[in-house]
XYZ file of C-alpha atoms in Angstrom:
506
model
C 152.303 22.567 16.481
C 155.971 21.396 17.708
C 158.058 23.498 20.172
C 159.542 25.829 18.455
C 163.781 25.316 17.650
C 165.215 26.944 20.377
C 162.950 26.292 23.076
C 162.930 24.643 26.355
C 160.933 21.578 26.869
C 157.991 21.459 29.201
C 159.058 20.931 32.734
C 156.962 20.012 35.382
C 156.972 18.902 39.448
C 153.741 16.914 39.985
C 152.653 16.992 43.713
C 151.054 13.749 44.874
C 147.027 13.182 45.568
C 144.437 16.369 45.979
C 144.479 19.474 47.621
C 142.021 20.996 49.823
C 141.408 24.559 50.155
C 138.950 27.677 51.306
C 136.459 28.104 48.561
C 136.897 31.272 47.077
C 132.925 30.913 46.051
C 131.208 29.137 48.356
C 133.223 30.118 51.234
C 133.434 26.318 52.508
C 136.888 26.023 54.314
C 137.778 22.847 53.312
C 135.862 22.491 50.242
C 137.619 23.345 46.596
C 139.840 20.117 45.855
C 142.484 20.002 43.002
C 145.300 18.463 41.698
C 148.885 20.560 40.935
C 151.918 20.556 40.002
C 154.533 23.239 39.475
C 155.903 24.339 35.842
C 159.693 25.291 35.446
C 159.068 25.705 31.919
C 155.992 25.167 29.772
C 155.559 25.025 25.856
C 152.675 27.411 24.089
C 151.121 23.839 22.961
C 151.831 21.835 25.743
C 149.533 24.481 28.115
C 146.954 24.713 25.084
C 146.448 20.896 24.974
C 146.471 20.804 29.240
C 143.623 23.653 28.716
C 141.999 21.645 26.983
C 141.898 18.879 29.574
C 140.591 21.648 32.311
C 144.294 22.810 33.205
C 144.418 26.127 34.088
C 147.401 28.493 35.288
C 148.133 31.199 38.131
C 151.872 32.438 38.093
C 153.899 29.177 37.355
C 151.570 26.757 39.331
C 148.938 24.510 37.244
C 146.096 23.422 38.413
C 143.719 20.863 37.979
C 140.150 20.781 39.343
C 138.437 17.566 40.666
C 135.271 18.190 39.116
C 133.573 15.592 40.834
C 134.583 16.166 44.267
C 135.032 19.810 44.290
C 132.353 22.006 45.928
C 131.936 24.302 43.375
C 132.660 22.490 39.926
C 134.475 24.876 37.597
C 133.912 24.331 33.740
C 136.505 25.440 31.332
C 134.665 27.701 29.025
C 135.393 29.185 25.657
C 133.415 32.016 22.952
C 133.993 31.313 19.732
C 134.833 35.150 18.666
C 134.066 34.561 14.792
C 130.683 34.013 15.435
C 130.524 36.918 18.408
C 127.846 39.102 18.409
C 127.601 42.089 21.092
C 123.982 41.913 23.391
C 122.225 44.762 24.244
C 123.773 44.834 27.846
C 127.611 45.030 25.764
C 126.561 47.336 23.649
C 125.708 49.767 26.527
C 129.077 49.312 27.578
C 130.603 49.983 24.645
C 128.573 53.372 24.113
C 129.384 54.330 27.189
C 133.431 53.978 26.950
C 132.677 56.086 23.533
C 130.645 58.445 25.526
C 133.194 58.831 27.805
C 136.426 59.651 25.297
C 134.531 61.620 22.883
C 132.504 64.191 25.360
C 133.875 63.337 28.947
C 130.050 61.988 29.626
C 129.859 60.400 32.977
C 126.601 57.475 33.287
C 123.649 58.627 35.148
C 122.268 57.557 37.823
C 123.779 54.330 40.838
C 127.270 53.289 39.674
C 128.325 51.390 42.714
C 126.693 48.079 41.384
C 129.162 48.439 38.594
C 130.743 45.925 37.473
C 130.165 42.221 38.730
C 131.983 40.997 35.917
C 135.770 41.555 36.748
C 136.256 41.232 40.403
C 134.933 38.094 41.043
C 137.532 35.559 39.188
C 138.315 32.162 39.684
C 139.733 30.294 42.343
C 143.382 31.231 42.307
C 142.676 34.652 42.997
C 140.061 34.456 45.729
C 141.510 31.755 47.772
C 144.145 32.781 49.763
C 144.902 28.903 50.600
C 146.176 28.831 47.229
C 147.991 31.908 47.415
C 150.281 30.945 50.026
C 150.427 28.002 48.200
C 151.925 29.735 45.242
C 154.341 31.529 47.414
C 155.034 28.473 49.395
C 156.584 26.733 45.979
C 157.998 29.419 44.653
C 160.170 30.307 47.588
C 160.914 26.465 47.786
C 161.248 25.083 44.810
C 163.508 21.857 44.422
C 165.319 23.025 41.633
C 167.817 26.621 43.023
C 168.610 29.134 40.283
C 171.679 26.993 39.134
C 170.706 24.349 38.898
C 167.552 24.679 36.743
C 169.625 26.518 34.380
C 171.948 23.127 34.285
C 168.915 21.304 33.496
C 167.378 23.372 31.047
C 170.867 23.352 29.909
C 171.427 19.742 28.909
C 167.882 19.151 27.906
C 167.743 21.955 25.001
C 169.829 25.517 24.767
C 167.758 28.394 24.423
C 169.041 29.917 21.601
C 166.516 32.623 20.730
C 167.541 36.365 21.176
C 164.309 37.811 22.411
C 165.515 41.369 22.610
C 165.360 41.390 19.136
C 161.679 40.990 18.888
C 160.583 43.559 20.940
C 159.923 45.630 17.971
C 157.307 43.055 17.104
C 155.046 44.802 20.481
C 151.933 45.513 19.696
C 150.796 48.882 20.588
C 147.370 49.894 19.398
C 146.296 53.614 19.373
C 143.238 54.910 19.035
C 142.889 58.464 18.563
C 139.202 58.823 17.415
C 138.512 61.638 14.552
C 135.292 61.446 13.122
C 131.887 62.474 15.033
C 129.363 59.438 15.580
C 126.868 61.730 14.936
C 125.561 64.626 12.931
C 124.439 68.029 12.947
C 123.859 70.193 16.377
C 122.670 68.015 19.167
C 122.445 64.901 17.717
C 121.308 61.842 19.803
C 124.387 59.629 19.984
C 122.712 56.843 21.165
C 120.493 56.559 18.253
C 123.123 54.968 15.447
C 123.773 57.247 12.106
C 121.807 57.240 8.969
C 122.516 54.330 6.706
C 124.375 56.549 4.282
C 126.494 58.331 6.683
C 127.276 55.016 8.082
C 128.076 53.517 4.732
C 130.383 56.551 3.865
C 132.365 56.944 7.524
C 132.998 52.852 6.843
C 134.330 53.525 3.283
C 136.639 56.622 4.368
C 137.785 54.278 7.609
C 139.197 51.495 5.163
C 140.357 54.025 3.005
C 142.764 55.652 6.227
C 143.280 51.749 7.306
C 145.082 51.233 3.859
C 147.211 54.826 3.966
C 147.999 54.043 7.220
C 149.078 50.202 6.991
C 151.377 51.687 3.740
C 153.233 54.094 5.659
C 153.688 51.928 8.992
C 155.592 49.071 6.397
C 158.055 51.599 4.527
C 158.451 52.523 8.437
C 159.285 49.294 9.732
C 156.513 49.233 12.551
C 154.337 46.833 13.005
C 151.083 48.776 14.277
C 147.641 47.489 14.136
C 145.220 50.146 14.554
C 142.210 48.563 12.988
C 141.495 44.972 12.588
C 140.301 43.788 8.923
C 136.753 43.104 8.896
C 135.950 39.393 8.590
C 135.110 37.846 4.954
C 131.236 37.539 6.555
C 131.522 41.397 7.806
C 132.806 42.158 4.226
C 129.592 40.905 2.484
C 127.193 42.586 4.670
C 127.292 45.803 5.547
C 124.098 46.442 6.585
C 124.474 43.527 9.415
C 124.349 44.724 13.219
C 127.298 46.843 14.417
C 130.063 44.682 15.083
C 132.525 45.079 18.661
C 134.915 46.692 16.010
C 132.171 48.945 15.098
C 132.747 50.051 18.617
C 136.320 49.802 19.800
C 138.012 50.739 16.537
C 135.224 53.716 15.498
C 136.591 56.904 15.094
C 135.657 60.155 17.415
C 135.655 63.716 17.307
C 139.610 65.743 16.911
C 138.737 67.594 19.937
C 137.465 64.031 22.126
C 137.778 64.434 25.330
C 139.619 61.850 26.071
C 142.687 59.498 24.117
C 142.766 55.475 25.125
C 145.660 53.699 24.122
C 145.705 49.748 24.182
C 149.416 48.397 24.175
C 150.082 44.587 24.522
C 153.136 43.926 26.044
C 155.381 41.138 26.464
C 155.105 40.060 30.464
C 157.289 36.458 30.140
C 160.537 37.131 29.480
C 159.741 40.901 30.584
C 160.220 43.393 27.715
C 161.553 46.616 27.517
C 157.989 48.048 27.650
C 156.683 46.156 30.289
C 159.682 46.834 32.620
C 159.512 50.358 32.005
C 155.626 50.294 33.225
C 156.241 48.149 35.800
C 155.912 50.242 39.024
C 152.885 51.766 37.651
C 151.199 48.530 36.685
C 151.968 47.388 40.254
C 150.306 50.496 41.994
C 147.259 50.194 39.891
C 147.196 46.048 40.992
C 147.501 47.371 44.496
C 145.069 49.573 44.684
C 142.313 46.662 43.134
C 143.649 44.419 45.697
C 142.623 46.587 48.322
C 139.686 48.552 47.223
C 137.749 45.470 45.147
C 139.263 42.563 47.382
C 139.868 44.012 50.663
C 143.226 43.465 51.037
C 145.065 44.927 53.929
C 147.704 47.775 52.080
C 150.624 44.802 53.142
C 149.100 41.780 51.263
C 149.393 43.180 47.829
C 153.323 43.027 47.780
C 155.723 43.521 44.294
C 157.088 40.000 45.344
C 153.562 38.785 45.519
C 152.431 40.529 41.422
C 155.175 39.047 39.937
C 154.108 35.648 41.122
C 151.168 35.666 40.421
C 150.586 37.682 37.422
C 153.832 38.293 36.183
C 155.785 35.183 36.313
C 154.889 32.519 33.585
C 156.201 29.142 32.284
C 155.067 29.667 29.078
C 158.139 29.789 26.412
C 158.054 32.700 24.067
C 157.702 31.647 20.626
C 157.742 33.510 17.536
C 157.120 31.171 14.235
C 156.418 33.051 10.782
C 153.220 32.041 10.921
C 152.266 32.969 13.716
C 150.772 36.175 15.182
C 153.196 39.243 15.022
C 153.434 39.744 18.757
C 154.136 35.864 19.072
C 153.120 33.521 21.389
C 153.065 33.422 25.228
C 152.722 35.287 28.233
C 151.223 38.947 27.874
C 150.048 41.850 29.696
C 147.598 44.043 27.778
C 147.375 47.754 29.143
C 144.720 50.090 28.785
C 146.311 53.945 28.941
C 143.697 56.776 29.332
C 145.067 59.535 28.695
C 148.866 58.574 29.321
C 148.107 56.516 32.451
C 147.765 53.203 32.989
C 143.977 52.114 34.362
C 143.334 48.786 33.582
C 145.502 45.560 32.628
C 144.352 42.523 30.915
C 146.776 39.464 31.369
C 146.807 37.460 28.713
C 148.268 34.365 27.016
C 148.401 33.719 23.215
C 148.733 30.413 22.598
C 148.740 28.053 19.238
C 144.291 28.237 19.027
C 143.242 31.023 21.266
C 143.637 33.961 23.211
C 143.169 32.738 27.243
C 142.156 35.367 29.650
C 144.172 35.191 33.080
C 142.912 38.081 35.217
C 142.012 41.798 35.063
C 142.621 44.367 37.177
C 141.898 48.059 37.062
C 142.103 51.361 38.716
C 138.868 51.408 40.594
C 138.515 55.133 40.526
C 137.050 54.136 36.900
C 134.672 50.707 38.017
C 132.188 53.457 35.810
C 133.758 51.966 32.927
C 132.748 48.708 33.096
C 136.166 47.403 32.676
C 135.767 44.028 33.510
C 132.797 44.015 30.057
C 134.680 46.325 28.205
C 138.251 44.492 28.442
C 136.533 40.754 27.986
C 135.020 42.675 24.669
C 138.224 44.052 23.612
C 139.835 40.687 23.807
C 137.616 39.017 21.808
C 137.969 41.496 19.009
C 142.071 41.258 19.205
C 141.561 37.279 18.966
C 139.540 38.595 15.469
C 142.087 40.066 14.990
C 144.921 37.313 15.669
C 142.719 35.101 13.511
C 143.296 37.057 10.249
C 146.821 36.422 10.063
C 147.213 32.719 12.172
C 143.760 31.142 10.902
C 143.728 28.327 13.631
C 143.712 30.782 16.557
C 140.088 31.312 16.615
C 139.136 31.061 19.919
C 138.832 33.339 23.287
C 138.945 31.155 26.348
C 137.462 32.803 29.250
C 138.858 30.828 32.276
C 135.962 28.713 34.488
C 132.387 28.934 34.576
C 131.093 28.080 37.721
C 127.439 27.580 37.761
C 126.820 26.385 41.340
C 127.715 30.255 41.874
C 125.375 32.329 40.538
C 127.369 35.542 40.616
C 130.254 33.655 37.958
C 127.518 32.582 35.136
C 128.204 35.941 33.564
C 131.094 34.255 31.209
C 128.021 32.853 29.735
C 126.772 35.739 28.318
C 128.972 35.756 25.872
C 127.561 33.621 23.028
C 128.154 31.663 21.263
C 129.928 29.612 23.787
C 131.054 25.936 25.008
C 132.074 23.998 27.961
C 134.124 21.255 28.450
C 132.977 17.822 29.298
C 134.919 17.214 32.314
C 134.804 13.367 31.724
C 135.344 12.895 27.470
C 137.117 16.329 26.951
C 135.263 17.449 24.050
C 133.415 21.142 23.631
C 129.681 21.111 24.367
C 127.269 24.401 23.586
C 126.547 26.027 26.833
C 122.851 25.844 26.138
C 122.863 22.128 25.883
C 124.736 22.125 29.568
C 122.831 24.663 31.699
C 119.512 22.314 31.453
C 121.878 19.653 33.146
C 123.562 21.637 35.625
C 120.204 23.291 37.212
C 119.792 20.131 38.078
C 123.372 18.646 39.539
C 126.562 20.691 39.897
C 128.619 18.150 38.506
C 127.597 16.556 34.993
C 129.008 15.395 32.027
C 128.067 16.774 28.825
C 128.879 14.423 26.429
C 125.651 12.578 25.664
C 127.223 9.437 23.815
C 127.284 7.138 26.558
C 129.712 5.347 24.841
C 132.585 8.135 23.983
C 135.782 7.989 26.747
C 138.647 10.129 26.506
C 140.375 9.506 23.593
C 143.867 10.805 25.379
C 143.537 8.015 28.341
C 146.945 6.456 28.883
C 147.536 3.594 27.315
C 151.262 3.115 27.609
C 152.866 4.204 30.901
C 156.168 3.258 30.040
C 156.206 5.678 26.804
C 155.979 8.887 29.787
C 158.995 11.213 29.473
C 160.649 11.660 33.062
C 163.561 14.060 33.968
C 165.537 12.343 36.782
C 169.230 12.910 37.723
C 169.514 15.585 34.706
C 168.484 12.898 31.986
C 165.828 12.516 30.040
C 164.493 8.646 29.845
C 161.213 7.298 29.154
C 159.419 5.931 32.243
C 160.333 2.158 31.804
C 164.076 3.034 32.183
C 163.130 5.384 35.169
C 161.867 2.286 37.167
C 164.931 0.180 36.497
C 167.251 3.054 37.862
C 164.892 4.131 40.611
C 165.954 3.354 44.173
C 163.570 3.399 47.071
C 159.740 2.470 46.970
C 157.864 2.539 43.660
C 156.345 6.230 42.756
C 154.169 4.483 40.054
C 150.586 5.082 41.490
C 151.814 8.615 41.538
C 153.277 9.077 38.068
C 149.464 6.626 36.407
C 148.062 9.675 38.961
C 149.719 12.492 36.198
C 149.580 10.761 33.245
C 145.739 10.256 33.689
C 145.019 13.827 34.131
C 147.341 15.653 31.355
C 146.663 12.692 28.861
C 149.200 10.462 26.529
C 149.735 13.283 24.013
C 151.014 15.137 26.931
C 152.926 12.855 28.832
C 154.932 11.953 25.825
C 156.182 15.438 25.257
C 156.495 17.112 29.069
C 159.013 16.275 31.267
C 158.164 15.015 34.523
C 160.441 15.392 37.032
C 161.677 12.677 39.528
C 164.059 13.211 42.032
């Protein structure tokens, strides 16, 4: 997938060797090592393919484990949603959010223990090393406000009027109708007879298609159900699906109305600046209640750097999903208030999970499940329209910590090999990490990684507002050679990569 016309190129500041910081899981001071470098601008494919190399993102800085050196190894991981079915334990969750809308129900019984799943994230958001790190190159980046827009500038106008596609928002409503069960005192948690069943599905398409009809002689663009899947279309009488959950329909009088709006966060919409303050105070609270943070650490200046702020270009091709690509923040309203947001970014193959955080007077929920659930379903539902986005990438899986190997509970998925960059089943890996923290996966002893630099001199480099390939750079660069440095980067984002980015020289 090329940049889309109108887009800036991928921009990046490399910063030279590793980086030690305070494990966020281990607790080791000194232990967590990485490589970075800082992103002025980013294309949607340019961060897919660096995910795909074990890149990850938090605010505009990428980051780069050293999987072999790190103390707690951190494996990119990935569902494949297609193939998603709900366990027992995600089920419970998902009767329990219906529970809660239709009849108010609270859960019985200990609640504090609820949920592991969302506050303990990866690195960036645990380690305050890395924070001030974040804050540290934001405040002092090389590049002032003029003079990146000179760059960006010469190197490609943006000529894309992005007000203009705000209509294309998603906001998805659910407003449940119909009863899950039937007749006086009905056990809901016992599913419905196969006919009612059969008959609610039938009358559910049958509202899907009025509905879909009147939104297009409206103009709006408004997904309230997802299609079902060609498989989910051929067999009805298969286990109930997530949308069998999320998108069922409850009683006129429910209790309670949940409203799931995805919003552009990168360049900031009209939506998502209206919401803004309230987004924030629901961040802060998280912060302090799930995290600890003193009521000063959780600063506006401090969100919109680190969940806010992205490099990632918007892009909106025809083919591609309605909402576009990029940089999103997905909001969960209960009742016309905001109480949990899921920061996401769409890119060209998948839907990649950046961080959650909620209003923890409802940790009863199970947000952290319920959101990671919901996500998976709207990559379903991505996937009907743009066929190659068919994945839900879930951040790192850190096995060396047991309290993080709940990504894997959501099957089927894979790992990358941190050596060969290829997708491994997770059951083929855990054998191999009870054993060592650090492996490789890929079992051909023989395979390397097929993006290994080959040609230096073909690098793209940014240096005195000009774009050159790397050869030219050395001829015109004064002072002592920077190429161990620039071999350094081109190693870790690959050849694909380092032909297309920009890496800046000053």
């Amino acid at each position: 997938m090329a940049a889309a016309p109108g887009t800036s190129p991928t921009i990046v500041e490399y910063f030279e060797g590793e980086d030690f910081y305070h494990c966020g899981y281990c607790k080791n001071e000194t232990g967590s090592r990485s490589n970075g470098m800082w992103a002025h601008s980013m294309t949607v494919q340019d961060y897919q393919d660096l995910i795909d190399r074990g890149w990850r993102r938090s605010g505009k800085y990428v980051y780069k484990p050293v999987m072999n050196q790190t103390c707690c190894p951190q494996y990119t991981i990935r569902c494949r949603p297609l193939h998603f079915q709900p366990s027992k334990s995600h089920k419970k969750v998902l009767k329990k959010m219906l529970k809660f809308l239709s009849k108010g129900e609270f859960p019985k019984g200990n609640i504090t223990e609820e949920p592991m799943d969302s506050q303990m994230d990866d690195a960036a958001v645990d380690d305050f090393a890395l924070k001030s790190k974040l804050d540290i190159q934001s405040d002092h980046r090389p590049f002032d406000e003029d003079h990146n827009k000179v760059v960006e500038s010469e190197v490609k106008e943006k000529e894309e009027d992005l007000g203009a596609k705000e209509t294309k928002e998603l906001s998805q409503s659910y407003t449940k109708k119909e009863k899950l069960g039937s007749g006086k005192g009905a056990d809901l948690s016992k599913p419905p007879c196969r006919k009612a069943k059969d008959i609610r599905k039938e009358r559910k398409r049958q509202k899907l298609i009025l509905k879909s009809q009147t939104d297009k002689l409206e103009g709006v663009q408004v997904q309230h159900e997802p299609q079902l899947l060609p498989s989910e279309k051929s067999k009805l009488n298969q286990p109930k699906s997530i949308e069998d959950f999320i998108f069922d329909t409850l009683p006129e009088d429910a209790a309670h109305r949940l409203e799931v709006r995805v919003v552009r966060s990168s360049p900031p919409s009209s939506q998502f600046k209206a919401s803004f303050q309230e987004s924030y105070q629901v961040y802060k609270r998280y912060q302090m209640v799930i995290h600890q943070d003193p009521p000063d650490k959780p600063t506006v200046s401090q969100f919109t750097r680190f969940l806010c702020s992205s490099p990632l270009e918007a892009e909106n091709p025809p083919n591609g999903p309605d909402c576009g690509y990029g940089s999103f923040h997905q909001q969960y309203w209960l009742d016309g208030k905001i109480i949990a947001v899921g920061v996401i970014d769409i890119l060209p193959y998948c839907v990649s999970s950046v961080y959650l955080y909620y209003d923890p007077d409802y940790s009863f929920l199970s947000l952290g499940v319920y959101s990671a659930l919901w996500e998976i379903a709207f990559t379903r539902q991505l996937h009907e329209k743009t066929s190659q986005l068919s994945y839900y990438y879930m951040g790192f899986y850190i096995h060396s910590c047991p309290k993080m190997r709940y990504k894997g509970q959501y099957k089927p998925s894979d790992l990358l090999c941190p050596e060969t960059y290829v997708w491994v089943p997770i059951e083929q890996c855990l054998p191999a990490l009870e054993n060592s923290k650090y492996c490789r996966f890929n079992q051909d002893t023989k395979a390397v990684d097929e993006e290994q630099i080959k040609e230096l001199d073909r690098l793209r480099v940014l240096y005195k507002r000009t774009i050159m390939p790397y050869n030219i750079y050395k001829k015109r660069q004064k002072g002592p050679s920077d190429e161990a440095v620039v071999q350094q980067y081109a190693d870790l984002v690959g050849q694909t990569c380092s032909e297309r980015m920009l890496l800046f020289r000053s």
